[in-house]
XYZ file of C-alpha atoms in Angstrom:
348
model
C 2.364 24.706 -6.393
C 4.486 23.105 -3.673
C 2.673 21.264 -0.857
C 4.384 20.836 2.512
C 3.041 18.670 5.319
C 4.528 19.026 8.776
C 3.976 16.301 11.378
C 0.284 15.748 10.628
C -1.759 13.789 13.159
C -5.385 12.728 12.850
C -7.042 10.432 15.387
C -10.620 9.131 15.320
C -12.531 8.022 18.384
C -13.992 4.559 17.940
C -17.598 4.092 19.077
C -16.575 0.952 20.926
C -14.568 1.718 24.099
C -12.761 -1.610 23.772
C -11.419 -0.736 20.319
C -9.566 2.412 21.426
C -8.515 5.339 19.266
C -7.723 4.946 15.558
C -4.540 6.774 14.519
C -5.409 7.320 10.851
C -2.532 9.772 10.238
C 0.427 9.685 12.577
C 3.328 12.125 12.278
C 3.271 12.504 8.478
C 5.726 15.010 6.988
C 6.087 15.399 3.224
C 7.324 17.888 0.651
C 5.541 17.598 -2.688
C 7.369 19.407 -5.458
C 5.492 21.720 -7.837
C 4.801 20.582 -11.403
C 5.100 16.878 -10.525
C 2.926 13.807 -10.032
C 3.246 12.507 -6.476
C 1.856 9.103 -5.543
C 0.650 8.106 -2.076
C 0.227 4.352 -1.859
C -0.907 2.123 0.951
C -3.081 -0.862 1.698
C -6.662 -0.577 2.883
C -6.707 1.145 6.267
C -3.236 2.649 5.874
C -4.583 6.205 6.200
C -4.547 7.304 2.541
C -8.060 8.751 2.428
C -7.659 10.568 5.747
C -4.382 12.089 4.574
C -5.782 13.285 1.251
C -8.814 14.812 2.994
C -6.455 16.833 5.189
C -4.241 17.805 2.257
C -7.251 18.929 0.196
C -8.709 20.941 3.102
C -11.807 18.776 3.464
C -10.767 17.933 7.014
C -8.565 19.525 9.663
C -5.705 17.711 11.382
C -5.586 17.325 15.146
C -2.080 18.764 15.001
C 0.560 19.633 12.440
C 0.434 22.023 9.490
C -0.338 22.096 5.747
C 1.331 24.676 3.503
C 0.502 25.552 -0.084
C 3.736 27.170 -1.251
C 4.557 29.379 1.762
C 0.962 29.892 2.918
C -0.361 27.850 5.827
C -3.847 26.651 4.893
C -4.954 23.996 7.387
C -6.597 26.537 9.713
C -8.569 28.435 7.032
C -12.305 28.876 7.544
C -15.294 30.729 6.126
C -14.823 32.666 2.908
C -11.043 32.128 2.862
C -11.518 28.354 2.944
C -14.142 28.451 0.169
C -11.889 30.537 -2.072
C -8.932 28.245 -1.478
C -10.987 25.112 -2.153
C -12.092 26.511 -5.514
C -8.475 26.292 -6.636
C -8.303 22.598 -5.746
C -9.363 19.925 -8.252
C -10.633 16.549 -6.989
C -11.192 13.284 -8.881
C -12.901 10.371 -7.118
C -13.155 6.623 -7.644
C -16.915 6.707 -8.226
C -16.906 9.835 -10.435
C -19.465 11.760 -8.277
C -21.223 13.149 -11.343
C -24.802 14.464 -11.465
C -26.956 11.875 -13.235
C -29.577 14.547 -13.944
C -27.097 16.640 -15.972
C -25.432 16.120 -19.331
C -21.680 15.828 -19.683
C -21.339 19.533 -20.468
C -23.603 20.587 -17.604
C -21.523 18.534 -15.157
C -18.387 20.356 -16.248
C -20.198 23.692 -16.016
C -21.378 23.165 -12.426
C -18.295 24.474 -10.523
C -18.192 27.483 -12.821
C -21.873 28.223 -12.171
C -21.496 28.207 -8.393
C -18.424 30.436 -8.748
C -20.522 33.055 -10.539
C -18.766 32.873 -13.910
C -20.794 34.528 -16.733
C -22.632 32.039 -18.967
C -20.715 33.024 -22.101
C -17.400 32.268 -20.428
C -18.805 29.030 -19.018
C -19.771 27.739 -22.469
C -16.353 28.542 -23.907
C -14.542 26.910 -20.995
C -16.718 23.785 -21.149
C -15.976 23.326 -24.858
C -12.279 23.799 -24.187
C -12.305 21.147 -21.468
C -14.361 18.678 -23.506
C -11.749 18.978 -26.237
C -8.939 18.513 -23.703
C -10.343 15.183 -22.481
C -11.281 14.003 -25.982
C -15.070 14.138 -25.616
C -16.129 17.125 -27.723
C -18.858 14.978 -29.310
C -20.384 14.011 -25.948
C -21.391 17.467 -24.663
C -25.138 16.764 -24.652
C -24.902 13.095 -23.676
C -26.616 12.102 -20.409
C -24.193 10.711 -17.843
C -26.050 7.374 -17.795
C -25.064 6.785 -21.432
C -21.323 7.231 -20.878
C -18.867 4.414 -20.246
C -16.798 4.313 -17.047
C -13.780 5.766 -18.801
C -15.857 8.547 -20.353
C -17.379 9.365 -16.972
C -13.930 9.696 -15.455
C -12.843 11.961 -18.316
C -15.834 14.208 -17.610
C -14.935 14.154 -13.903
C -11.389 15.217 -14.806
C -12.706 18.051 -16.969
C -14.977 19.201 -14.134
C -12.053 19.128 -11.693
C -10.084 21.412 -14.026
C -12.905 23.889 -14.634
C -11.671 26.568 -12.221
C -7.992 26.292 -13.277
C -6.821 24.650 -10.036
C -3.287 24.843 -8.649
C -3.369 21.210 -7.568
C -5.274 18.116 -8.664
C -6.026 15.340 -6.146
C -6.884 11.899 -7.527
C -8.381 9.637 -4.847
C -8.308 6.066 -6.242
C -9.306 7.590 -9.592
C -8.731 4.399 -11.598
C -9.832 1.717 -9.124
C -13.228 1.239 -10.790
C -11.798 0.959 -14.309
C -10.506 -1.953 -16.373
C -6.732 -2.095 -17.107
C -6.937 -0.681 -20.632
C -9.129 2.238 -19.554
C -6.870 2.800 -16.546
C -3.865 3.230 -18.851
C -5.744 5.724 -21.029
C -6.816 7.766 -17.980
C -3.280 7.782 -16.554
C -1.905 8.904 -19.919
C -4.501 11.685 -19.989
C -3.588 12.856 -16.480
C 0.111 12.910 -17.384
C -0.648 14.899 -20.549
C -2.789 17.407 -18.641
C -0.156 17.751 -15.928
C 2.476 18.669 -18.512
C 0.214 21.073 -20.394
C -1.040 22.899 -17.297
C 2.089 22.612 -15.104
C -0.097 21.164 -12.349
C 0.883 19.566 -9.096
C -0.930 16.206 -9.080
C -1.346 14.004 -5.989
C -2.483 10.443 -6.742
C -3.773 8.328 -3.865
C -3.898 4.640 -4.734
C -3.474 1.056 -3.564
C -2.230 0.018 -7.016
C 1.541 -0.082 -7.576
C 0.821 -0.137 -11.324
C -0.584 3.387 -11.037
C 2.573 4.588 -9.279
C 4.753 2.887 -11.884
C 2.903 4.280 -14.900
C 2.098 7.813 -13.793
C 4.103 9.149 -10.864
C 7.433 10.935 -10.459
C 7.639 10.522 -6.674
C 5.934 8.237 -4.183
C 5.363 7.902 -0.443
C 4.373 4.530 1.009
C 1.925 4.695 3.924
C 1.642 1.992 6.567
C -0.553 2.280 9.672
C -0.915 6.037 9.243
C 2.825 6.733 8.978
C 5.257 6.995 6.083
C 7.181 3.747 5.630
C 9.447 5.245 2.942
C 9.472 7.820 0.167
C 11.524 8.816 -2.859
C 11.471 8.840 -6.634
C 9.593 6.006 -8.302
C 12.895 4.676 -9.670
C 14.456 4.635 -6.184
C 11.500 2.790 -4.673
C 11.436 0.174 -7.443
C 15.204 -0.332 -7.418
C 15.869 -0.310 -3.684
C 12.688 -0.869 -1.649
C 13.402 -0.720 2.079
C 10.186 -1.364 3.969
C 8.355 -4.673 4.151
C 5.126 -3.124 2.872
C 6.861 -1.730 -0.236
C 8.511 -5.062 -0.982
C 5.111 -6.717 -0.666
C 3.582 -4.255 -3.142
C 6.379 -4.906 -5.633
C 6.247 -8.684 -5.273
C 2.509 -8.632 -5.976
C 2.540 -6.485 -9.092
C 0.008 -8.460 -11.050
C 0.124 -9.287 -14.771
C -3.684 -9.316 -14.805
C -4.916 -12.323 -16.765
C -3.106 -14.938 -18.835
C -3.679 -12.992 -22.044
C -1.707 -10.051 -20.611
C 1.283 -12.041 -19.350
C 3.360 -11.471 -22.465
C 2.360 -7.830 -22.915
C 4.725 -4.975 -22.246
C 2.665 -3.959 -19.226
C 2.863 -7.287 -17.433
C 4.095 -7.306 -13.857
C 5.848 -9.949 -11.793
C 4.885 -13.414 -13.070
C 5.341 -16.142 -10.428
C 5.229 -19.765 -11.537
C 6.441 -21.308 -8.271
C 5.216 -20.449 -4.798
C 8.156 -22.267 -3.232
C 11.667 -20.965 -2.605
C 12.929 -17.628 -3.802
C 15.784 -16.851 -1.423
C 17.192 -13.993 -3.501
C 15.620 -11.026 -5.247
C 17.734 -9.656 -8.105
C 16.969 -6.246 -9.598
C 18.339 -5.351 -13.028
C 18.475 -1.689 -14.051
C 18.242 -0.197 -17.543
C 20.212 -2.073 -20.215
C 21.069 -4.850 -17.736
C 17.490 -6.147 -18.145
C 18.540 -7.554 -21.531
C 21.863 -9.079 -20.487
C 22.296 -12.896 -19.953
C 23.773 -12.374 -16.494
C 22.653 -15.651 -14.941
C 23.944 -17.641 -17.899
C 27.365 -16.071 -17.416
C 27.100 -16.696 -13.678
C 26.596 -20.443 -14.125
C 29.619 -20.678 -16.461
C 31.947 -18.717 -14.165
C 31.044 -20.336 -10.851
C 30.049 -23.724 -9.525
C 26.495 -22.664 -8.696
C 22.987 -23.496 -9.868
C 19.964 -21.237 -9.952
C 16.229 -21.828 -10.062
C 14.088 -18.882 -11.152
C 10.799 -18.700 -9.234
C 9.360 -15.459 -10.612
C 10.300 -12.551 -12.827
C 9.199 -9.555 -14.807
C 10.183 -6.169 -16.184
C 8.622 -2.912 -15.024
C 8.651 -0.169 -17.651
C 9.145 3.056 -15.693
C 9.080 6.476 -17.297
C 12.869 6.895 -17.250
C 14.150 3.313 -17.486
C 13.277 -0.356 -17.106
C 13.636 -2.299 -13.853
C 13.861 -6.088 -14.147
C 13.168 -8.359 -11.179
C 14.003 -12.031 -10.703
C 13.077 -14.032 -7.626
C 15.415 -17.017 -7.567
C 17.278 -19.620 -5.580
C 21.057 -19.797 -6.031
C 22.839 -22.800 -4.562
C 26.359 -24.214 -4.469
C 29.438 -24.494 -2.270
C 29.628 -21.642 0.228
C 32.778 -20.096 -1.257
C 31.469 -20.309 -4.823
C 28.100 -18.871 -3.793
C 29.832 -15.917 -2.106
C 31.880 -15.249 -5.245
C 28.786 -15.503 -7.421
C 26.855 -12.972 -5.335
C 29.834 -10.593 -5.362
C 29.990 -10.953 -9.149
C 26.309 -9.999 -9.480
C 26.847 -6.885 -7.382
C 29.942 -5.921 -9.418
C 27.817 -6.197 -12.565
C 25.399 -3.621 -11.124
C 22.709 -6.074 -10.029
C 20.958 -5.232 -6.768
C 20.940 -8.410 -4.652
C 18.617 -8.870 -1.707
C 18.397 -11.995 0.432
C 14.823 -12.694 1.479
C 15.264 -15.713 3.701
C 12.542 -17.544 1.788
C 14.761 -20.311 0.488
C 14.375 -23.894 1.515
């Protein structure tokens, strides 16, 4: 299912007159392609939750329109709204499971309220338990499941009514890194099997990197930039995106040498240039060649390789110094070699 947002606006009135209005969503227009995983990333207060509530029909915009395929849905009400919502799957950060029910009974709940016959419910529940890898946990109380298992049950429940679209609102924020990876892999597998449109709302660039095909970056209720994940990682334009990329964390020291590590910074000083290496260039000794060809020196301040779904993107934050003419030639050489060069102005 394709989702189209046209100039959405949502403003909240603050209880304090001095604070003024809060523009949670401000002129957002997006086209989310069917059968894809679309990430919406932003810092706290950027408007992510408000936007996803509008997109998932839990809240109405002040103005603008939401289309599912070619059907406008933002003005639906009554029975039409209920029927449309039943074809929307939602996964939340805190699972929102019934503690009084077993794993299987949690999955069965949306089917029960939809009036599905009990025989069909049992068959569907077993199918979904198998899909999320928890066939042996059907009768387990929710309190005895781990965080990752709870989220798998929440995913199964979200899929119970065969939704057209699956919304994930900070679905991995409460999980440890290893469990996060397993949940993201599961979501990607389900998306491929069911040809779902998946919208992932997150503040974690690692989630975008590991799971999404496309991404929109939100800042102060508006879209700062959007594109494929590869485009955003290779050529970030907005300050907020560059900040997200520069703060991709390797986690703890034990993870720094793992294949999932992010940008590792060992010097907080300097870093006038950001160099981005694409694909096979991540393994080439470009800076070594640079120092032999030109009268320049470099000092690497930070670096890392991001393993995207299609290719690797390497990043080095470095200072490059030397005579003006030699420095200019060196930078031109990097660009000719296919390296993306960005001057940050952070050098000393």
